[in-house]
C-alpha atoms as a printed R data frame, in Angstrom:
    type eleno elety resid chain resno       x      y       z
1   ATOM     1    CA   GLU     A     1   0.000  0.000   0.000
2   ATOM     2    CA   PRO     A     2   1.674  3.280  -1.060
3   ATOM     3    CA   SER     A     3   2.217  5.911   1.642
4   ATOM     4    CA   VAL     A     4   2.669  8.706  -0.931
5   ATOM     5    CA   LEU     A     5   0.997  8.992  -4.339
6   ATOM     6    CA   PRO     A     6   2.727 10.814  -7.203
7   ATOM     7    CA   SER     A     7   1.569 14.337  -7.937
8   ATOM     8    CA   ALA     A     8   2.488 16.854 -10.633
9   ATOM     9    CA   ALA     A     9   2.465 19.768  -8.167
10  ATOM    10    CA   PRO     A    10   2.337 20.247  -4.375
11  ATOM    11    CA   ASN     A    11  -1.428 19.936  -3.806
12  ATOM    12    CA   LEU     A    12  -1.026 20.874  -0.137
13  ATOM    13    CA   LEU     A    13  -0.230 24.438  -1.246
14  ATOM    14    CA   LEU     A    14  -2.505 24.537  -4.294
15  ATOM    15    CA   ASN     A    15  -5.741 23.464  -2.599
16  ATOM    16    CA   GLY     A    16  -4.949 24.580   0.930
17  ATOM    17    CA   THR     A    17  -6.310 22.801   3.975
18  ATOM    18    CA   LEU     A    18  -7.913 23.422   7.338
19  ATOM    19    CA   GLY     A    19  -7.470 20.814  10.030
20  ATOM    20    CA   ILE     A    20  -7.655 20.521  13.796
21  ATOM    21    CA   ALA     A    21  -6.127 17.651  15.730
22  ATOM    22    CA   VAL     A    22  -5.259 17.049  19.378
23  ATOM    23    CA   GLY     A    23  -2.870 19.867  20.270
24  ATOM    24    CA   MET     A    24  -2.187 20.550  16.586
25  ATOM    25    CA   ALA     A    25  -3.927 22.709  13.985
26  ATOM    26    CA   THR     A    26  -3.137 23.563  10.398
27  ATOM    27    CA   ASN     A    27  -4.488 26.375   8.261
28  ATOM    28    CA   ILE     A    28  -2.941 26.495   4.789
29  ATOM    29    CA   PRO     A    29  -4.498 28.840   2.215
30  ATOM    30    CA   PRO     A    30  -4.872 27.966  -1.481
31  ATOM    31    CA   HIS     A    31  -2.202 29.235  -3.898
32  ATOM    32    CA   ASN     A    32  -1.868 30.016  -7.597
33  ATOM    33    CA   LEU     A    33  -0.794 27.027  -9.730
34  ATOM    34    CA   ARG     A    34   1.571 29.032 -11.960
35  ATOM    35    CA   GLU     A    35   3.269 30.716  -8.980
36  ATOM    36    CA   VAL     A    36   3.770 27.422  -7.107
37  ATOM    37    CA   ALA     A    37   5.090 25.675 -10.234
38  ATOM    38    CA   ASP     A    38   7.565 28.514 -10.901
39  ATOM    39    CA   ALA     A    39   8.783 28.498  -7.274
40  ATOM    40    CA   THR     A    40   9.175 24.694  -7.309
41  ATOM    41    CA   ALA     A    41  11.159 24.774 -10.572
42  ATOM    42    CA   TYR     A    42  13.368 27.573  -9.181
43  ATOM    43    CA   LEU     A    43  14.087 25.582  -5.999
44  ATOM    44    CA   ILE     A    44  14.995 22.476  -8.022
45  ATOM    45    CA   ASP     A    45  17.555 24.548  -9.956
46  ATOM    46    CA   ASN     A    46  18.724 26.557  -6.908
47  ATOM    47    CA   LYS     A    47  18.859 24.335  -3.833
48  ATOM    48    CA   ASP     A    48  20.332 27.152  -1.714
49  ATOM    49    CA   ALA     A    49  17.409 29.492  -2.415
50  ATOM    50    CA   THR     A    50  15.780 31.025   0.660
51  ATOM    51    CA   THR     A    51  12.089 31.460   1.364
52  ATOM    52    CA   GLU     A    52  12.581 35.163   0.516
53  ATOM    53    CA   ASP     A    53  13.840 34.109  -2.927
54  ATOM    54    CA   LEU     A    54  10.774 31.909  -3.442
55  ATOM    55    CA   LEU     A    55   8.440 34.759  -2.473
56  ATOM    56    CA   GLN     A    56   9.354 36.548  -5.691
57  ATOM    57    CA   PHE     A    57   7.263 33.816  -7.370
58  ATOM    58    CA   ILE     A    58   4.589 33.129  -4.738
59  ATOM    59    CA   GLN     A    59   3.133 36.558  -3.960
60  ATOM    60    CA   GLY     A    60   0.914 35.198  -1.185
61  ATOM    61    CA   PRO     A    61  -2.320 33.211  -0.914
62  ATOM    62    CA   ASP     A    62  -4.616 33.072  -3.951
63  ATOM    63    CA   PHE     A    63  -8.115 33.132  -2.499
64  ATOM    64    CA   PRO     A    64 -11.097 32.339  -4.761
65  ATOM    65    CA   THR     A    65 -13.118 35.310  -3.494
66  ATOM    66    CA   ALA     A    66 -10.661 37.950  -4.785
67  ATOM    67    CA   TRP     A    67 -10.196 39.965  -1.619
68  ATOM    68    CA   VAL     A    68  -7.334 42.374  -0.880
69  ATOM    69    CA   ILE     A    69  -4.347 41.427   1.280
70  ATOM    70    CA   PHE     A    70  -2.409 44.072   3.228
71  ATOM    71    CA   ASN     A    71   1.195 44.323   4.434
72  ATOM    72    CA   ASN     A    72   3.922 42.401   2.599
73  ATOM    73    CA   LYS     A    73   5.923 42.195   5.846
74  ATOM    74    CA   ASP     A    74   3.204 40.058   7.461
75  ATOM    75    CA   ILE     A    75   3.066 37.777   4.406
76  ATOM    76    CA   HIS     A    76   6.851 37.294   4.357
77  ATOM    77    CA   HIS     A    77   6.995 36.683   8.112
78  ATOM    78    CA   ALA     A    78   4.224 34.070   7.901
79  ATOM    79    CA   TYR     A    79   5.905 32.135   5.077
80  ATOM    80    CA   ILE     A    80   9.379 32.285   6.639
81  ATOM    81    CA   THR     A    81   8.286 31.153  10.126
82  ATOM    82    CA   GLY     A    82   5.348 28.961   9.064
83  ATOM    83    CA   ARG     A    83   2.764 30.939  11.014
84  ATOM    84    CA   GLY     A    84   1.338 34.429  11.204
85  ATOM    85    CA   GLY     A    85  -1.682 36.633  10.637
86  ATOM    86    CA   ILE     A    86  -2.492 38.154   7.243
87  ATOM    87    CA   VAL     A    87  -4.986 41.048   7.230
88  ATOM    88    CA   CYS     A    88  -7.474 40.809   4.367
89  ATOM    89    CA   ARG     A    89 -10.407 42.945   3.251
90  ATOM    90    CA   GLY     A    90 -13.330 42.510   0.920
91  ATOM    91    CA   VAL     A    91 -13.538 44.921  -2.002
92  ATOM    92    CA   ALA     A    92 -15.887 47.869  -1.419
93  ATOM    93    CA   GLU     A    93 -16.261 51.206  -3.182
94  ATOM    94    CA   ILE     A    94 -18.218 54.385  -2.566
95  ATOM    95    CA   VAL     A    95 -20.479 55.240  -5.512
96  ATOM    96    CA   GLU     A    96 -22.175 58.639  -5.854
97  ATOM    97    CA   GLU     A    97 -25.079 59.182  -8.271
98  ATOM    98    CA   GLY     A    98 -26.521 62.652  -7.940
99  ATOM    99    CA   LYS     A    99 -27.622 63.079  -4.340
100 ATOM   100    CA   ASP     A   100 -27.592 59.346  -3.645
101 ATOM   101    CA   THR     A   101 -24.517 57.656  -2.198
102 ATOM   102    CA   GLN     A   102 -23.961 53.926  -1.922
103 ATOM   103    CA   ILE     A   103 -21.280 51.549  -0.727
104 ATOM   104    CA   ILE     A   104 -21.034 48.614  -3.130
105 ATOM   105    CA   ILE     A   105 -19.342 45.467  -1.795
106 ATOM   106    CA   SER     A   106 -18.147 43.338  -4.744
107 ATOM   107    CA   SER     A   107 -16.139 40.671  -2.902
108 ATOM   108    CA   ILE     A   108 -15.950 39.290   0.623
109 ATOM   109    CA   PRO     A   109 -13.136 37.540   2.488
110 ATOM   110    CA   TYR     A   110 -12.420 33.824   2.111
111 ATOM   111    CA   ARG     A   111 -14.684 31.531   4.195
112 ATOM   112    CA   VAL     A   112 -17.034 34.423   5.099
113 ATOM   113    CA   ASN     A   113 -20.716 33.628   4.559
114 ATOM   114    CA   LYS     A   114 -22.471 36.397   2.599
115 ATOM   115    CA   SER     A   115 -25.822 35.970   4.390
116 ATOM   116    CA   THR     A   116 -24.142 36.081   7.797
117 ATOM   117    CA   LEU     A   117 -22.282 39.267   6.813
118 ATOM   118    CA   ILE     A   118 -25.516 40.976   5.682
119 ATOM   119    CA   GLU     A   119 -27.313 39.917   8.890
120 ATOM   120    CA   LYS     A   120 -24.441 41.310  10.969
121 ATOM   121    CA   ILE     A   121 -24.579 44.674   9.160
122 ATOM   122    CA   ALA     A   122 -28.369 44.851   9.699
123 ATOM   123    CA   GLU     A   123 -27.932 43.985  13.370
124 ATOM   124    CA   LEU     A   124 -25.311 46.733  13.850
125 ATOM   125    CA   VAL     A   125 -27.650 49.273  12.208
126 ATOM   126    CA   ARG     A   126 -30.557 48.207  14.479
127 ATOM   127    CA   GLU     A   127 -28.328 48.499  17.547
128 ATOM   128    CA   LYS     A   128 -27.111 51.919  16.317
129 ATOM   129    CA   LYS     A   129 -23.482 50.759  16.428
130 ATOM   130    CA   ILE     A   130 -23.189 51.900  12.817
131 ATOM   131    CA   GLU     A   131 -25.021 55.077  11.861
132 ATOM   132    CA   GLY     A   132 -25.635 56.619   8.467
133 ATOM   133    CA   ILE     A   133 -27.148 53.578   6.684
134 ATOM   134    CA   LYS     A   134 -30.721 53.856   5.372
135 ATOM   135    CA   GLY     A   135 -30.907 50.722   3.226
136 ATOM   136    CA   LEU     A   136 -29.192 47.366   2.682
137 ATOM   137    CA   ARG     A   137 -29.783 45.015  -0.261
138 ATOM   138    CA   ASP     A   138 -28.282 41.834  -1.642
139 ATOM   139    CA   GLU     A   139 -28.132 42.458  -5.405
140 ATOM   140    CA   SER     A   140 -25.925 39.432  -6.104
141 ATOM   141    CA   ALA     A   141 -26.495 37.360  -9.214
142 ATOM   142    CA   LYS     A   142 -23.493 35.434 -10.488
143 ATOM   143    CA   ASP     A   143 -21.071 37.791  -8.724
144 ATOM   144    CA   ILE     A   144 -21.302 39.229  -5.219
145 ATOM   145    CA   ARG     A   145 -22.929 42.649  -4.996
146 ATOM   146    CA   ILE     A   146 -24.138 44.047  -1.689
147 ATOM   147    CA   ALA     A   147 -25.563 47.574  -1.914
148 ATOM   148    CA   ILE     A   148 -25.624 49.818   1.155
149 ATOM   149    CA   ASP     A   149 -27.568 53.088   0.853
150 ATOM   150    CA   ILE     A   150 -26.123 56.012   2.816
151 ATOM   151    CA   LYS     A   151 -28.416 58.566   4.459
152 ATOM   152    CA   ASN     A   152 -28.386 62.141   3.151
153 ATOM   153    CA   GLY     A   153 -25.682 63.978   5.066
154 ATOM   154    CA   GLY     A   154 -24.056 60.696   6.082
155 ATOM   155    CA   HIS     A   155 -20.320 60.087   5.850
156 ATOM   156    CA   PRO     A   156 -19.758 57.071   3.564
157 ATOM   157    CA   GLN     A   157 -16.054 56.692   4.397
158 ATOM   158    CA   LYS     A   158 -16.854 56.684   8.108
159 ATOM   159    CA   VAL     A   159 -19.539 54.018   7.517
160 ATOM   160    CA   LEU     A   160 -17.096 51.915   5.464
161 ATOM   161    CA   ASN     A   161 -14.431 52.167   8.175
162 ATOM   162    CA   SER     A   162 -17.023 51.000  10.739
163 ATOM   163    CA   LEU     A   163 -17.910 48.031   8.501
164 ATOM   164    CA   TYR     A   164 -14.240 47.042   8.361
165 ATOM   165    CA   LYS     A   165 -13.948 47.387  12.131
166 ATOM   166    CA   HIS     A   166 -17.148 45.649  13.265
167 ATOM   167    CA   THR     A   167 -17.860 43.013  10.595
168 ATOM   168    CA   GLN     A   168 -16.110 40.242   8.705
169 ATOM   169    CA   LEU     A   169 -15.561 42.564   5.757
170 ATOM   170    CA   GLU     A   170 -12.053 42.732   7.236
171 ATOM   171    CA   GLU     A   171 -10.583 39.498   8.551
172 ATOM   172    CA   THR     A   172  -7.217 38.210   9.709
173 ATOM   173    CA   PHE     A   173  -6.318 34.900   8.092
174 ATOM   174    CA   HIS     A   174  -4.152 32.961  10.541
175 ATOM   175    CA   LEU     A   175  -1.706 31.023   8.385
176 ATOM   176    CA   ASN     A   176  -0.323 27.909  10.112
177 ATOM   177    CA   LEU     A   177   1.839 25.683   7.892
178 ATOM   178    CA   VAL     A   178   1.719 22.444   9.893
179 ATOM   179    CA   ALA     A   179   2.168 19.182   7.983
180 ATOM   180    CA   LEU     A   180   3.306 15.611   8.653
181 ATOM   181    CA   VAL     A   181   6.973 14.959   7.869
182 ATOM   182    CA   ASP     A   182   7.806 11.253   8.210
183 ATOM   183    CA   GLY     A   183   4.714 10.882  10.382
184 ATOM   184    CA   VAL     A   184   5.651 13.755  12.712
185 ATOM   185    CA   PRO     A   185   3.704 17.067  12.654
186 ATOM   186    CA   GLN     A   186   6.012 20.018  11.999
187 ATOM   187    CA   THR     A   187   5.618 23.737  11.388
188 ATOM   188    CA   LEU     A   188   7.249 24.330   8.010
189 ATOM   189    CA   SER     A   189   8.415 27.358   6.083
190 ATOM   190    CA   LEU     A   190   7.406 27.766   2.452
191 ATOM   191    CA   LYS     A   191  10.823 26.449   1.374
192 ATOM   192    CA   SER     A   192  10.517 23.389   3.634
193 ATOM   193    CA   ILE     A   193   7.124 22.451   2.169
194 ATOM   194    CA   LEU     A   194   8.491 22.640  -1.379
195 ATOM   195    CA   GLU     A   195  11.622 20.705  -0.360
196 ATOM   196    CA   GLN     A   196   9.475 17.898   1.054
197 ATOM   197    CA   PHE     A   197   7.538 17.769  -2.214
198 ATOM   198    CA   ILE     A   198  10.727 17.674  -4.326
199 ATOM   199    CA   LEU     A   199  12.228 14.817  -2.246
């Protein structure tokens, strides 16, 4: 019975994984196929390459919901040490049409449920923790589109900042690169994961 099956690319990085075990947890985000393939090929040709060298190919996680990641330092630290927090935001813009102002949310963070996010915004408005919103609609079809109507005289940027602060429109993804190496769980750097795949 084979303990390892052949693979054309390191699926652990490509697909990502979330797992919790006794005293151990792993949280690996998905990555871009082209970036991972380029980094793997570079490491095969340059065995002394550092994780910093590999990060010129792998820019960071490649989440399917197209959110925005902040702070390259956090990304580099997480991949070098094997753990760390990466601050991510959904995409939102302020749209003005005549006297009407809206905030349009066109993407939400990875693993955030759209319905839960909308319910949370409505709850914050009811509790008056966020002021300046007069309407909230889910206009999503194939793509995500949440429309938030701003009251006349309201401050849309202030409302948007409150949404980032109080809802899952801004999230910290806690990267934790834990994997089994010869049956033993280890926290690995990006280079170590690729080295284990190349072996």
